[in-house]
Amino acid sequence: MRKNEEYGVDWSWHDANGLGRVVNVSGTMTSLGGSVTSKRVAEATAAVMPRFVKMHELQARASEVIARLTGAEAGFLTASASAGITLAIAGCLTGLDPAKVEALPLEPGPDNGVAVQMGHLCEYGAPVAQAVALAGGKLHIVGQSTLTRDYQLEAALEGACAALYVVSHHVVDYGMMPLDRFVEICHAKGVPVIVDAASEYDLTGMLAKGADIAIYSGHKFLGGPTSGIVAGRRDLVRAAYLQNIGIGRGMKIGKESIAGAIAAMEQWLERDHAAVRAEETRALEMWQAACALPGITALPLPDPTDNPLERLRVFVDPAKAGASAAQFAVAFGRLDPPIVVRGHEVEKGYFDLDPCNLTPGQAELVRDALPRVLSAPEEASAIDARTAHSDTRNGGTQSYLDWLS
């Protein structure tokens, strides 16, 4: 019997397929599969696979559910939220003209600007700028990295087909224009606003503030198969959907993912959000108590984009703890099974623990691993500190470079 079996974690699928076990306390990360689904969603995904279905009819069914979920006039599903950005921008370029759709991205027409605040040009696994370019859009960068002024957006809207607003913990968190003002200025110039809200819990607020299109992940908080939700104005949704005869062909979504995403959205509408939050809080409280160690300070902190959840931020004083936050983050990843912490900002002296998407037994497994690693810094301190910090910045790309090497 392998170590950690006493927690009752179900590793049967990993073991049967010869794949490594992993405990994810970093959040809904694409590199770890996005999220875990419920039995209901898994069954809906599997049920359609041995059957043919009219895909436009299935997407129309998805549109009905998206409308109920978000308050949008219409919506559709695509391969990912990133694909949703590209398709929405393309729809703003082409409208319902199939010839223009086929001309993208090489011949987008003269007014192909897409206004984006400089502080929103983040990287979420790929550059936001690339999602714009794939549609044939030309970036009109607004303001500076830490400050956007109204007149700068007004100027950037000349020759623009759309404006993109990004809501994410990856963007600059001060000096950016609030969404309602961003929308007001864009609409005064007749420019539609697309909001990338891939990792957001609030599925109605962006459209309620005037956004013309809001894009969400169908698999992160919603717990569906990998997918992107495009929701908003009917005319723009239809134009974005038409891109499936052009650049959207490589971004298409299958019947199984549509069926699973529909089930996930319906499940979200029925979800006991308070009960889920209570279970997440229970995990945070356990972990915080387990971190009462020399050189370690653990505090539950709210999500930076106001999602209704908290993560445990573990501050590390290397002089007292015996190793740095980056070294400890690597050490957790070397356990059996690996515990992947949220180490985006370890250079600031902390890492985070995210309680979303835990499976039964994993909260307790993490609770017991925390003092075992943090109170025995010998292994962590033996990890090269500079490499540990460098891996935080470069690891995402390096993992692709190392694949099959």
PDB file of N, CA and C in Angstrom, residues 37-48 58 61-66 68-69 77 218-219 221-225 227 229 253 255-271:
ATOM      1  N   THR A  37     -14.608  17.658 -12.111  1.00  0.00           N
ATOM      2  CA  THR A  37     -16.033  17.720 -12.374  1.00  0.00           C
ATOM      3  C   THR A  37     -16.797  16.799 -11.426  1.00  0.00           C
ATOM      4  N   SER A  38     -18.077  17.050 -11.342  1.00  0.00           N
ATOM      5  CA  SER A  38     -18.948  16.192 -10.546  1.00  0.00           C
ATOM      6  C   SER A  38     -19.362  14.971 -11.366  1.00  0.00           C
ATOM      7  N   LYS A  39     -19.961  14.007 -10.701  1.00  0.00           N
ATOM      8  CA  LYS A  39     -20.469  12.820 -11.388  1.00  0.00           C
ATOM      9  C   LYS A  39     -21.533  13.210 -12.406  1.00  0.00           C
ATOM     10  N   ARG A  40     -22.359  14.169 -12.047  1.00  0.00           N
ATOM     11  CA  ARG A  40     -23.420  14.632 -12.953  1.00  0.00           C
ATOM     12  C   ARG A  40     -22.838  15.166 -14.250  1.00  0.00           C
ATOM     13  N   VAL A  41     -21.793  15.954 -14.165  1.00  0.00           N
ATOM     14  CA  VAL A  41     -21.176  16.522 -15.360  1.00  0.00           C
ATOM     15  C   VAL A  41     -20.471  15.434 -16.165  1.00  0.00           C
ATOM     16  N   ALA A  42     -19.777  14.554 -15.481  1.00  0.00           N
ATOM     17  CA  ALA A  42     -19.076  13.467 -16.166  1.00  0.00           C
ATOM     18  C   ALA A  42     -20.059  12.574 -16.927  1.00  0.00           C
ATOM     19  N   GLU A  43     -21.202  12.297 -16.320  1.00  0.00           N
ATOM     20  CA  GLU A  43     -22.195  11.446 -16.972  1.00  0.00           C
ATOM     21  C   GLU A  43     -22.808  12.135 -18.190  1.00  0.00           C
ATOM     22  N   ALA A  44     -23.036  13.442 -18.088  1.00  0.00           N
ATOM     23  CA  ALA A  44     -23.590  14.182 -19.225  1.00  0.00           C
ATOM     24  C   ALA A  44     -22.595  14.218 -20.375  1.00  0.00           C
ATOM     25  N   THR A  45     -21.314  14.337 -20.031  1.00  0.00           N
ATOM     26  CA  THR A  45     -20.265  14.344 -21.055  1.00  0.00           C
ATOM     27  C   THR A  45     -20.210  12.998 -21.771  1.00  0.00           C
ATOM     28  N   ALA A  46     -20.273  11.929 -21.004  1.00  0.00           N
ATOM     29  CA  ALA A  46     -20.171  10.584 -21.585  1.00  0.00           C
ATOM     30  C   ALA A  46     -21.417  10.192 -22.368  1.00  0.00           C
ATOM     31  N   ALA A  47     -22.591  10.662 -21.938  1.00  0.00           N
ATOM     32  CA  ALA A  47     -23.853  10.201 -22.521  1.00  0.00           C
ATOM     33  C   ALA A  47     -23.997  10.556 -23.994  1.00  0.00           C
ATOM     34  N   VAL A  48     -23.440  11.678 -24.416  1.00  0.00           N
ATOM     35  CA  VAL A  48     -23.608  12.110 -25.802  1.00  0.00           C
ATOM     36  C   VAL A  48     -22.576  11.472 -26.732  1.00  0.00           C
ATOM     37  N   LEU A  58     -27.542  21.827 -30.594  1.00  0.00           N
ATOM     38  CA  LEU A  58     -26.921  21.687 -29.277  1.00  0.00           C
ATOM     39  C   LEU A  58     -26.377  23.027 -28.802  1.00  0.00           C
ATOM     40  N   ARG A  61     -29.171  25.147 -27.582  1.00  0.00           N
ATOM     41  CA  ARG A  61     -29.536  24.742 -26.213  1.00  0.00           C
ATOM     42  C   ARG A  61     -28.556  25.372 -25.218  1.00  0.00           C
ATOM     43  N   ALA A  62     -27.267  25.353 -25.565  1.00  0.00           N
ATOM     44  CA  ALA A  62     -26.269  25.991 -24.709  1.00  0.00           C
ATOM     45  C   ALA A  62     -26.543  27.484 -24.573  1.00  0.00           C
ATOM     46  N   SER A  63     -26.963  28.121 -25.657  1.00  0.00           N
ATOM     47  CA  SER A  63     -27.259  29.554 -25.625  1.00  0.00           C
ATOM     48  C   SER A  63     -28.361  29.862 -24.627  1.00  0.00           C
ATOM     49  N   GLU A  64     -29.377  29.017 -24.585  1.00  0.00           N
ATOM     50  CA  GLU A  64     -30.476  29.220 -23.631  1.00  0.00           C
ATOM     51  C   GLU A  64     -29.975  29.162 -22.194  1.00  0.00           C
ATOM     52  N   VAL A  65     -29.112  28.201 -21.907  1.00  0.00           N
ATOM     53  CA  VAL A  65     -28.591  28.057 -20.548  1.00  0.00           C
ATOM     54  C   VAL A  65     -27.646  29.207 -20.214  1.00  0.00           C
ATOM     55  N   ILE A  66     -26.812  29.595 -21.173  1.00  0.00           N
ATOM     56  CA  ILE A  66     -25.898  30.724 -20.966  1.00  0.00           C
ATOM     57  C   ILE A  66     -26.689  31.991 -20.655  1.00  0.00           C
ATOM     58  N   ARG A  68     -29.603  32.214 -19.211  1.00  0.00           N
ATOM     59  CA  ARG A  68     -30.100  32.118 -17.826  1.00  0.00           C
ATOM     60  C   ARG A  68     -28.978  32.330 -16.818  1.00  0.00           C
ATOM     61  N   LEU A  69     -27.803  31.846 -17.164  1.00  0.00           N
ATOM     62  CA  LEU A  69     -26.666  31.897 -16.247  1.00  0.00           C
ATOM     63  C   LEU A  69     -26.095  33.304 -16.117  1.00  0.00           C
ATOM     64  N   LEU A  77     -20.611  28.109 -26.923  1.00  0.00           N
ATOM     65  CA  LEU A  77     -19.441  27.494 -26.306  1.00  0.00           C
ATOM     66  C   LEU A  77     -18.354  27.280 -27.339  1.00  0.00           C
ATOM     67  N   GLY A 218     -15.496  27.612 -18.940  1.00  0.00           N
ATOM     68  CA  GLY A 218     -16.530  26.657 -18.593  1.00  0.00           C
ATOM     69  C   GLY A 218     -16.048  25.581 -17.649  1.00  0.00           C
ATOM     70  N   HIS A 219     -14.741  25.574 -17.360  1.00  0.00           N
ATOM     71  CA  HIS A 219     -14.192  24.474 -16.567  1.00  0.00           C
ATOM     72  C   HIS A 219     -13.530  24.907 -15.269  1.00  0.00           C
ATOM     73  N   PHE A 221     -14.190  27.612 -12.315  1.00  0.00           N
ATOM     74  CA  PHE A 221     -15.126  27.562 -11.198  1.00  0.00           C
ATOM     75  C   PHE A 221     -16.336  26.683 -11.513  1.00  0.00           C
ATOM     76  N   LEU A 222     -16.753  26.654 -12.768  1.00  0.00           N
ATOM     77  CA  LEU A 222     -17.960  25.908 -13.117  1.00  0.00           C
ATOM     78  C   LEU A 222     -17.756  24.402 -13.065  1.00  0.00           C
ATOM     79  N   GLY A 223     -16.523  23.942 -13.220  1.00  0.00           N
ATOM     80  CA  GLY A 223     -16.262  22.512 -13.114  1.00  0.00           C
ATOM     81  C   GLY A 223     -16.814  21.693 -14.263  1.00  0.00           C
ATOM     82  N   GLY A 224     -16.792  22.246 -15.473  1.00  0.00           N
ATOM     83  CA  GLY A 224     -17.214  21.496 -16.643  1.00  0.00           C
ATOM     84  C   GLY A 224     -16.014  20.985 -17.421  1.00  0.00           C
ATOM     85  N   PRO A 225     -16.245  20.366 -18.574  1.00  0.00           N
ATOM     86  CA  PRO A 225     -15.127  20.002 -19.450  1.00  0.00           C
ATOM     87  C   PRO A 225     -14.437  21.272 -19.954  1.00  0.00           C
ATOM     88  N   SER A 227     -13.600  24.296 -21.818  1.00  0.00           N
ATOM     89  CA  SER A 227     -14.487  25.046 -22.710  1.00  0.00           C
ATOM     90  C   SER A 227     -14.431  26.521 -22.366  1.00  0.00           C
ATOM     91  N   ILE A 229     -16.971  30.129 -22.585  1.00  0.00           N
ATOM     92  CA  ILE A 229     -18.334  30.639 -22.735  1.00  0.00           C
ATOM     93  C   ILE A 229     -18.258  32.053 -23.312  1.00  0.00           C
ATOM     94  N   ILE A 253     -15.333  23.148 -30.552  1.00  0.00           N
ATOM     95  CA  ILE A 253     -15.597  22.358 -29.356  1.00  0.00           C
ATOM     96  C   ILE A 253     -16.464  21.165 -29.758  1.00  0.00           C
ATOM     97  N   LYS A 255     -19.123  17.791 -29.224  1.00  0.00           N
ATOM     98  CA  LYS A 255     -20.451  17.578 -28.647  1.00  0.00           C
ATOM     99  C   LYS A 255     -20.360  17.204 -27.172  1.00  0.00           C
ATOM    100  N   GLU A 256     -19.331  16.394 -26.821  1.00  0.00           N
ATOM    101  CA  GLU A 256     -19.211  15.935 -25.441  1.00  0.00           C
ATOM    102  C   GLU A 256     -18.914  17.091 -24.485  1.00  0.00           C
ATOM    103  N   SER A 257     -18.072  18.032 -24.934  1.00  0.00           N
ATOM    104  CA  SER A 257     -17.751  19.169 -24.075  1.00  0.00           C
ATOM    105  C   SER A 257     -18.927  20.135 -23.967  1.00  0.00           C
ATOM    106  N   ILE A 258     -19.682  20.281 -25.045  1.00  0.00           N
ATOM    107  CA  ILE A 258     -20.879  21.133 -24.972  1.00  0.00           C
ATOM    108  C   ILE A 258     -21.884  20.541 -23.989  1.00  0.00           C
ATOM    109  N   ALA A 259     -22.144  19.234 -24.112  1.00  0.00           N
ATOM    110  CA  ALA A 259     -23.110  18.593 -23.211  1.00  0.00           C
ATOM    111  C   ALA A 259     -22.652  18.679 -21.765  1.00  0.00           C
ATOM    112  N   GLY A 260     -21.367  18.454 -21.530  1.00  0.00           N
ATOM    113  CA  GLY A 260     -20.848  18.540 -20.170  1.00  0.00           C
ATOM    114  C   GLY A 260     -20.903  19.953 -19.622  1.00  0.00           C
ATOM    115  N   ALA A 261     -20.593  20.933 -20.469  1.00  0.00           N
ATOM    116  CA  ALA A 261     -20.630  22.331 -20.032  1.00  0.00           C
ATOM    117  C   ALA A 261     -22.057  22.768 -19.715  1.00  0.00           C
ATOM    118  N   ILE A 262     -23.022  22.312 -20.504  1.00  0.00           N
ATOM    119  CA  ILE A 262     -24.423  22.619 -20.202  1.00  0.00           C
ATOM    120  C   ILE A 262     -24.790  22.069 -18.826  1.00  0.00           C
ATOM    121  N   ALA A 263     -24.390  20.828 -18.554  1.00  0.00           N
ATOM    122  CA  ALA A 263     -24.681  20.230 -17.242  1.00  0.00           C
ATOM    123  C   ALA A 263     -23.996  21.011 -16.125  1.00  0.00           C
ATOM    124  N   ALA A 264     -22.762  21.469 -16.371  1.00  0.00           N
ATOM    125  CA  ALA A 264     -22.033  22.232 -15.355  1.00  0.00           C
ATOM    126  C   ALA A 264     -22.716  23.568 -15.084  1.00  0.00           C
ATOM    127  N   MET A 265     -23.199  24.224 -16.133  1.00  0.00           N
ATOM    128  CA  MET A 265     -23.885  25.505 -15.953  1.00  0.00           C
ATOM    129  C   MET A 265     -25.200  25.323 -15.206  1.00  0.00           C
ATOM    130  N   GLU A 266     -25.951  24.283 -15.554  1.00  0.00           N
ATOM    131  CA  GLU A 266     -27.202  24.019 -14.833  1.00  0.00           C
ATOM    132  C   GLU A 266     -26.939  23.676 -13.373  1.00  0.00           C
ATOM    133  N   GLN A 267     -25.861  22.933 -13.137  1.00  0.00           N
ATOM    134  CA  GLN A 267     -25.479  22.583 -11.769  1.00  0.00           C
ATOM    135  C   GLN A 267     -25.115  23.839 -10.978  1.00  0.00           C
ATOM    136  N   TRP A 268     -24.445  24.783 -11.628  1.00  0.00           N
ATOM    137  CA  TRP A 268     -24.051  26.029 -10.968  1.00  0.00           C
ATOM    138  C   TRP A 268     -25.280  26.817 -10.512  1.00  0.00           C
ATOM    139  N   LEU A 269     -26.311  26.797 -11.333  1.00  0.00           N
ATOM    140  CA  LEU A 269     -27.538  27.516 -10.986  1.00  0.00           C
ATOM    141  C   LEU A 269     -28.236  26.916  -9.774  1.00  0.00           C
ATOM    142  N   GLU A 270     -27.957  25.638  -9.485  1.00  0.00           N
ATOM    143  CA  GLU A 270     -28.572  24.942  -8.354  1.00  0.00           C
ATOM    144  C   GLU A 270     -27.610  24.783  -7.175  1.00  0.00           C
ATOM    145  N   ARG A 271     -26.397  25.216  -7.325  1.00  0.00           N
ATOM    146  CA  ARG A 271     -25.335  24.930  -6.358  1.00  0.00           C
ATOM    147  C   ARG A 271     -25.607  25.564  -4.998  1.00  0.00           C
TER     148      ARG A 271
END
